[in-house]
Amino acid sequence: MIEEYVVNSIRIVATVFLAEFLLRFYLCVVEYLYYSRYYQPENRVTTILRRAYSLNNVSKHLLLAFLVLGIGISISDNSCAVFPTVDFLSQIPLYWGLRTIHRSTLTDLHRLRDPHGLDYPTGMASSLFYGCLIHSLPGLKNRMTVYEDQNNITFGLNRLIILIPDEKPDDGVLERDFDEQATPLKTIVERAGVDRTFQHSVYRMNRRINDKIYYFALELPAPMFSFSDAMQSSTSGTWQMKQFKREIWMRFHEHLDELIKSCPQTRNKVDLIIYKSCDVEGNPVDISELLISHMKKTTKLFKN
């Protein structure tokens, strides 16, 4: 009974791997015929084959285990005992038809969360970090000190505040909740022989704290505006992007936070604040209140 179960299991696994081999060969042919331009001519075939027949570690271990078991049974019993019979081979088309049954919205989300770096939110975070923050943040605290002396003001926090709303960012939210936008905090960096200017917006809070007015280096991340615009497009705004919008926001926040904390040049120079755009009654959240609450947690300003 047990031996029959083991033999049938080996036959099933062999059938599945054969079906998978044939299907991947078909995909190789399609890739070669229709997508050749994505490959360099000199290694087109080998690259397609390598990509098509790659296996994850679980599949490799499973295949190895059943190969060893199958060889052992063949040697001790019958060399043909573990080969798939016609009954098993006739189920290959059924396997092809059911192959994608495991796909669901939740599995798509798991793929979005995987650390492969090929997803939209990771791309947005990497673009913001490597295109701007890694150049503008080194020496930021010293520049903020100089800015305070030159303009006779005081920053509420000696770091950049990046606000990440859970919904579509509002262009006017900062102007609405703060008195004025001051002169930007600028950084000039030479790249490829050209001076490039990176700047962060500075806002004055519309209320006093301990009878003092504070300023903040504060901004909403530009990639979020680009993403919101893309969702309005009939070409880019897929239903997946719209349905997974919050997941994309969260993944963007997580990866940007990872990048900032992993780099000594940017670590402890940014506070990422993800927040709900509206309260329970649907009213826009007051950003100044949000910052006051954040200051209470991160500074000694309100402690006796």
GROMACS .gro file of C-alpha atoms in nm, residues 10-287:
model
  278
   10ILE     CA    1   0.680   0.976  -0.814
   11ARG     CA    2   0.480   0.929  -1.133
   12ILE     CA    3   0.271   1.237  -1.054
   13VAL     CA    4   0.580   1.446  -0.987
   14ALA     CA    5   0.744   1.318  -1.306
   15THR     CA    6   0.430   1.400  -1.504
   16VAL     CA    7   0.415   1.750  -1.357
   17PHE     CA    8   0.779   1.821  -1.434
   18LEU     CA    9   0.739   1.684  -1.788
   19ALA     CA   10   0.432   1.902  -1.842
   20GLU     CA   11   0.621   2.199  -1.705
   21PHE     CA   12   0.919   2.125  -1.928
   22LEU     CA   13   0.700   2.114  -2.240
   23LEU     CA   14   0.512   2.430  -2.144
   24ARG     CA   15   0.835   2.620  -2.078
   25PHE     CA   16   0.973   2.503  -2.412
   26TYR     CA   17   0.663   2.648  -2.579
   27LEU     CA   18   0.719   2.975  -2.393
   28CYS     CA   19   1.081   2.976  -2.513
   29VAL     CA   20   0.963   2.952  -2.873
   30VAL     CA   21   0.714   3.236  -2.821
   31GLU     CA   22   0.980   3.448  -2.653
   32TYR     CA   23   1.225   3.389  -2.936
   33LEU     CA   24   0.974   3.462  -3.211
   34TYR     CA   25   0.800   3.768  -3.066
   35TYR     CA   26   1.036   3.924  -2.808
   36SER     CA   27   1.383   3.875  -2.956
   37ARG     CA   28   1.450   4.250  -2.948
   38TYR     CA   29   1.470   4.234  -2.567
   39TYR     CA   30   1.785   4.020  -2.588
   40GLN     CA   31   2.138   4.066  -2.717
   41PRO     CA   32   2.182   3.862  -3.040
   42GLU     CA   33   2.499   3.683  -2.924
   43ASN     CA   34   2.336   3.522  -2.617
   44ARG     CA   35   1.967   3.535  -2.702
   45VAL     CA   36   1.898   3.160  -2.700
   46THR     CA   37   2.100   3.079  -2.388
   47THR     CA   38   1.941   3.367  -2.194
   48ILE     CA   39   1.589   3.260  -2.289
   49LEU     CA   40   1.658   2.897  -2.195
   50ARG     CA   41   1.821   2.995  -1.867
   51ARG     CA   42   1.525   3.212  -1.773
   52ALA     CA   43   1.267   2.958  -1.884
   53TYR     CA   44   1.413   2.663  -1.697
   54SER     CA   45   1.512   2.836  -1.374
   55LEU     CA   46   1.368   2.682  -1.058
   56ASN     CA   47   1.327   2.815  -0.708
   57ASN     CA   48   1.496   2.634  -0.421
   58VAL     CA   49   1.182   2.450  -0.312
   59SER     CA   50   1.132   2.306  -0.662
   60LYS     CA   51   1.499   2.208  -0.686
   61HIS     CA   52   1.489   2.022  -0.355
   62LEU     CA   53   1.162   1.852  -0.444
   63LEU     CA   54   1.294   1.737  -0.779
   64LEU     CA   55   1.618   1.612  -0.626
   65ALA     CA   56   1.435   1.419  -0.353
   66PHE     CA   57   1.205   1.244  -0.599
   67LEU     CA   58   1.492   1.169  -0.838
   68VAL     CA   59   1.686   0.998  -0.561
   69LEU     CA   60   1.373   0.812  -0.446
   70GLY     CA   61   1.282   0.712  -0.802
   71ILE     CA   62   1.631   0.587  -0.881
   72GLY     CA   63   1.634   0.388  -0.557
   73ILE     CA   64   1.303   0.218  -0.636
   74SER     CA   65   1.408   0.150  -0.998
   75ILE     CA   66   1.729  -0.017  -0.889
   76SER     CA   67   1.569  -0.230  -0.619
   77ASP     CA   68   1.250  -0.319  -0.804
   78ASN     CA   69   1.170  -0.239  -1.165
   79SER     CA   70   1.336   0.025  -1.380
   80CYS     CA   71   1.001   0.114  -1.538
   81ALA     CA   72   0.800   0.118  -1.217
   82VAL     CA   73   0.829   0.491  -1.160
   83PHE     CA   74   0.784   0.609  -1.519
   84PRO     CA   75   0.451   0.785  -1.586
   85THR     CA   76   0.202   0.563  -1.761
   86VAL     CA   77  -0.033   0.671  -2.042
   87ASP     CA   78  -0.302   0.740  -1.783
   88PHE     CA   79  -0.076   0.992  -1.614
   89LEU     CA   80   0.055   1.146  -1.936
   90SER     CA   81  -0.298   1.203  -2.062
   91GLN     CA   82  -0.352   1.443  -1.770
   92ILE     CA   83  -0.086   1.687  -1.894
   93PRO     CA   84  -0.335   1.910  -2.083
   94LEU     CA   85  -0.545   1.924  -1.766
   95TYR     CA   86  -0.238   2.040  -1.574
   96TRP     CA   87  -0.179   2.314  -1.830
   97GLY     CA   88  -0.537   2.428  -1.792
   98LEU     CA   89  -0.523   2.433  -1.411
   99ARG     CA   90  -0.171   2.575  -1.384
  100THR     CA   91  -0.284   2.928  -1.304
  101ILE     CA   92  -0.557   2.830  -1.059
  102HIS     CA   93  -0.333   2.936  -0.770
  103ARG     CA   94  -0.337   3.298  -0.893
  104SER     CA   95  -0.556   3.537  -0.697
  105THR     CA   96  -0.558   3.900  -0.592
  106LEU     CA   97  -0.385   3.798  -0.269
  107THR     CA   98  -0.103   3.616  -0.450
  108ASP     CA   99  -0.054   3.925  -0.665
  109LEU     CA  100  -0.017   4.124  -0.343
  110HIS     CA  101   0.242   3.878  -0.214
  111ARG     CA  102   0.441   3.926  -0.533
  112LEU     CA  103   0.415   4.303  -0.489
  113ARG     CA  104   0.558   4.269  -0.137
  114ASP     CA  105   0.843   4.038  -0.236
  115PRO     CA  106   1.188   4.206  -0.228
  116HIS     CA  107   1.264   4.158  -0.598
  117GLY     CA  108   1.293   4.530  -0.679
  118LEU     CA  109   1.083   4.503  -0.996
  119ASP     CA  110   0.764   4.654  -0.862
  120TYR     CA  111   0.630   5.005  -0.913
  121PRO     CA  112   0.655   5.134  -0.552
  122THR     CA  113   1.014   5.012  -0.511
  123GLY     CA  114   1.101   5.187  -0.836
  124MET     CA  115   0.944   5.512  -0.713
  125ALA     CA  116   1.129   5.493  -0.382
  126SER     CA  117   1.462   5.415  -0.549
  127SER     CA  118   1.415   5.701  -0.795
  128LEU     CA  119   1.349   5.951  -0.514
  129PHE     CA  120   1.635   5.823  -0.300
  130TYR     CA  121   1.908   5.790  -0.562
  131GLY     CA  122   1.787   6.082  -0.772
  132CYS     CA  123   1.757   6.333  -0.489
  133LEU     CA  124   1.786   6.237  -0.122
  134ILE     CA  125   2.126   6.074  -0.134
  135HIS     CA  126   2.261   6.402  -0.274
  136SER     CA  127   2.062   6.653  -0.067
  137LEU     CA  128   2.072   6.492   0.278
  138PRO     CA  129   2.447   6.471   0.358
  139GLY     CA  130   2.531   6.778   0.563
  140LEU     CA  131   2.163   6.871   0.593
  141LYS     CA  132   2.173   6.949   0.966
  142ASN     CA  133   2.466   7.187   0.923
  143ARG     CA  134   2.286   7.367   0.640
  144MET     CA  135   1.975   7.394   0.854
  145THR     CA  136   2.184   7.557   1.131
  146VAL     CA  137   2.324   7.807   0.882
  147TYR     CA  138   1.975   7.870   0.747
  148GLU     CA  139   1.848   7.943   1.100
  149ASP     CA  140   2.130   8.193   1.163
  150GLN     CA  141   2.086   8.367   0.829
  151ASN     CA  142   1.707   8.398   0.853
  152ASN     CA  143   1.671   8.433   1.232
  153ILE     CA  144   1.427   8.141   1.256
  154THR     CA  145   1.413   7.808   1.441
  155PHE     CA  146   1.339   7.470   1.290
  156GLY     CA  147   1.100   7.255   1.489
  157LEU     CA  148   1.292   6.945   1.384
  158ASN     CA  149   1.649   6.934   1.258
  159ARG     CA  150   1.568   6.695   0.975
  160LEU     CA  151   1.362   6.670   0.659
  161ILE     CA  152   0.997   6.571   0.704
  162ILE     CA  153   0.844   6.370   0.419
  163LEU     CA  154   0.467   6.329   0.445
  164ILE     CA  155   0.310   6.025   0.281
  165PRO     CA  156  -0.073   6.039   0.271
  166ASP     CA  157  -0.275   5.720   0.238
  167GLU     CA  158  -0.474   5.868  -0.051
  168LYS     CA  159  -0.409   6.094  -0.348
  169PRO     CA  160  -0.173   6.373  -0.234
  170ASP     CA  161  -0.319   6.722  -0.225
  171ASP     CA  162  -0.104   6.995  -0.381
  172GLY     CA  163  -0.246   7.261  -0.151
  173VAL     CA  164  -0.246   7.079   0.181
  174LEU     CA  165   0.078   7.240   0.303
  175GLU     CA  166  -0.017   7.591   0.197
  176ARG     CA  167  -0.354   7.548   0.371
  177ASP     CA  168  -0.214   7.438   0.708
  178PHE     CA  169   0.091   7.667   0.723
  179ASP     CA  170   0.126   8.044   0.719
  180GLU     CA  171   0.378   8.073   0.441
  181GLN     CA  172   0.637   7.897   0.231
  182ALA     CA  173   0.980   8.038   0.307
  183THR     CA  174   1.298   8.032   0.099
  184PRO     CA  175   1.382   7.671   0.009
  185LEU     CA  176   1.668   7.490   0.173
  186LYS     CA  177   1.913   7.437  -0.114
  187THR     CA  178   2.197   7.196  -0.179
  188ILE     CA  179   2.432   7.231  -0.478
  189VAL     CA  180   2.606   6.913  -0.591
  190GLU     CA  181   2.842   6.866  -0.884
  191ARG     CA  182   2.743   6.573  -1.102
  192ALA     CA  183   2.920   6.490  -1.429
  193GLY     CA  184   3.086   6.831  -1.425
  194VAL     CA  185   2.757   7.017  -1.388
  195ASP     CA  186   2.629   7.190  -1.073
  196ARG     CA  187   2.285   7.054  -0.984
  197THR     CA  188   2.062   7.221  -0.727
  198PHE     CA  189   1.848   7.012  -0.493
  199GLN     CA  190   1.607   7.194  -0.269
  200HIS     CA  191   1.356   7.116   0.005
  201SER     CA  192   1.060   7.337   0.084
  202VAL     CA  193   1.051   7.526   0.416
  203TYR     CA  194   0.720   7.622   0.582
  204ARG     CA  195   0.630   7.833   0.884
  205MET     CA  196   0.376   7.682   1.122
  206ASN     CA  197   0.052   7.876   1.157
  207ARG     CA  198   0.049   7.861   1.537
  208ARG     CA  199   0.285   7.917   1.828
  209ILE     CA  200   0.432   7.638   2.039
  210ASN     CA  201   0.546   7.749   2.384
  211ASP     CA  202   0.505   8.106   2.255
  212LYS     CA  203   0.745   8.041   1.967
  213ILE     CA  204   0.704   8.014   1.590
  214TYR     CA  205   0.873   7.715   1.427
  215TYR     CA  206   0.971   7.633   1.070
  216PHE     CA  207   0.993   7.292   0.905
  217ALA     CA  208   1.176   7.144   0.608
  218LEU     CA  209   0.870   6.972   0.476
  219GLU     CA  210   0.746   6.816   0.155
  220LEU     CA  211   0.528   6.559  -0.011
  221PRO     CA  212   0.720   6.304  -0.224
  222ALA     CA  213   0.709   6.396  -0.593
  223PRO     CA  214   0.675   6.032  -0.715
  224MET     CA  215   0.336   6.011  -0.543
  225PHE     CA  216   0.204   6.291  -0.761
  226SER     CA  217   0.337   6.113  -1.069
  227PHE     CA  218   0.168   5.793  -0.956
  228SER     CA  219  -0.162   5.972  -0.899
  229ASP     CA  220  -0.140   6.120  -1.248
  230ALA     CA  221  -0.060   5.778  -1.394
  231MET     CA  222  -0.372   5.630  -1.236
  232GLN     CA  223  -0.583   5.881  -1.430
  233SER     CA  224  -0.438   5.758  -1.758
  234SER     CA  225  -0.631   5.502  -1.963
  235THR     CA  226  -0.299   5.341  -2.056
  236SER     CA  227  -0.113   5.338  -1.724
  237GLY     CA  228  -0.406   5.337  -1.482
  238THR     CA  229  -0.472   4.964  -1.467
  239TRP     CA  230  -0.732   4.818  -1.234
  240GLN     CA  231  -0.452   4.655  -1.035
  241MET     CA  232  -0.290   4.993  -0.967
  242LYS     CA  233  -0.621   5.138  -0.856
  243GLN     CA  234  -0.716   4.841  -0.640
  244PHE     CA  235  -0.372   4.811  -0.479
  245LYS     CA  236  -0.321   5.185  -0.433
  246ARG     CA  237  -0.284   5.165  -0.057
  247GLU     CA  238  -0.049   4.868  -0.088
  248ILE     CA  239   0.164   5.070  -0.330
  249TRP     CA  240   0.171   5.365  -0.086
  250MET     CA  241   0.277   5.133   0.196
  251ARG     CA  242   0.541   4.952  -0.009
  252PHE     CA  243   0.679   5.289  -0.126
  253HIS     CA  244   0.706   5.403   0.236
  254GLU     CA  245   0.868   5.078   0.352
  255HIS     CA  246   1.130   5.067   0.079
  256LEU     CA  247   1.216   5.436   0.106
  257ASP     CA  248   1.257   5.392   0.481
  258GLU     CA  249   1.485   5.091   0.423
  259LEU     CA  250   1.701   5.287   0.179
  260ILE     CA  251   1.734   5.587   0.410
  261LYS     CA  252   1.820   5.381   0.717
  262SER     CA  253   2.067   5.156   0.535
  263CYS     CA  254   2.281   5.447   0.410
  264PRO     CA  255   2.508   5.627   0.665
  265GLN     CA  256   2.485   5.948   0.460
  266THR     CA  257   2.107   5.970   0.500
  267ARG     CA  258   2.038   5.787   0.827
  268ASN     CA  259   1.869   6.003   1.097
  269LYS     CA  260   1.822   6.292   0.857
  270VAL     CA  261   1.464   6.220   0.751
  271ASP     CA  262   1.135   6.148   0.926
  272LEU     CA  263   0.886   5.965   0.706
  273ILE     CA  264   0.532   6.021   0.830
  274ILE     CA  265   0.255   5.816   0.671
  275TYR     CA  266  -0.087   5.944   0.772
  276LYS     CA  267  -0.457   5.932   0.697
  277SER     CA  268  -0.560   6.221   0.473
  278CYS     CA  269  -0.902   6.257   0.640
  279ASP     CA  270  -1.041   6.200   0.987
  280VAL     CA  271  -1.338   5.975   1.068
  281GLU     CA  272  -1.579   6.252   0.966
  282GLY     CA  273  -1.415   6.299   0.629
  283ASN     CA  274  -1.246   6.630   0.712
  284PRO     CA  275  -0.889   6.691   0.590
  285VAL     CA  276  -0.628   6.625   0.858
  286ASP     CA  277  -0.449   6.934   0.991
  287ILE     CA  278  -0.081   6.882   0.902
   0.00000   0.00000   0.00000
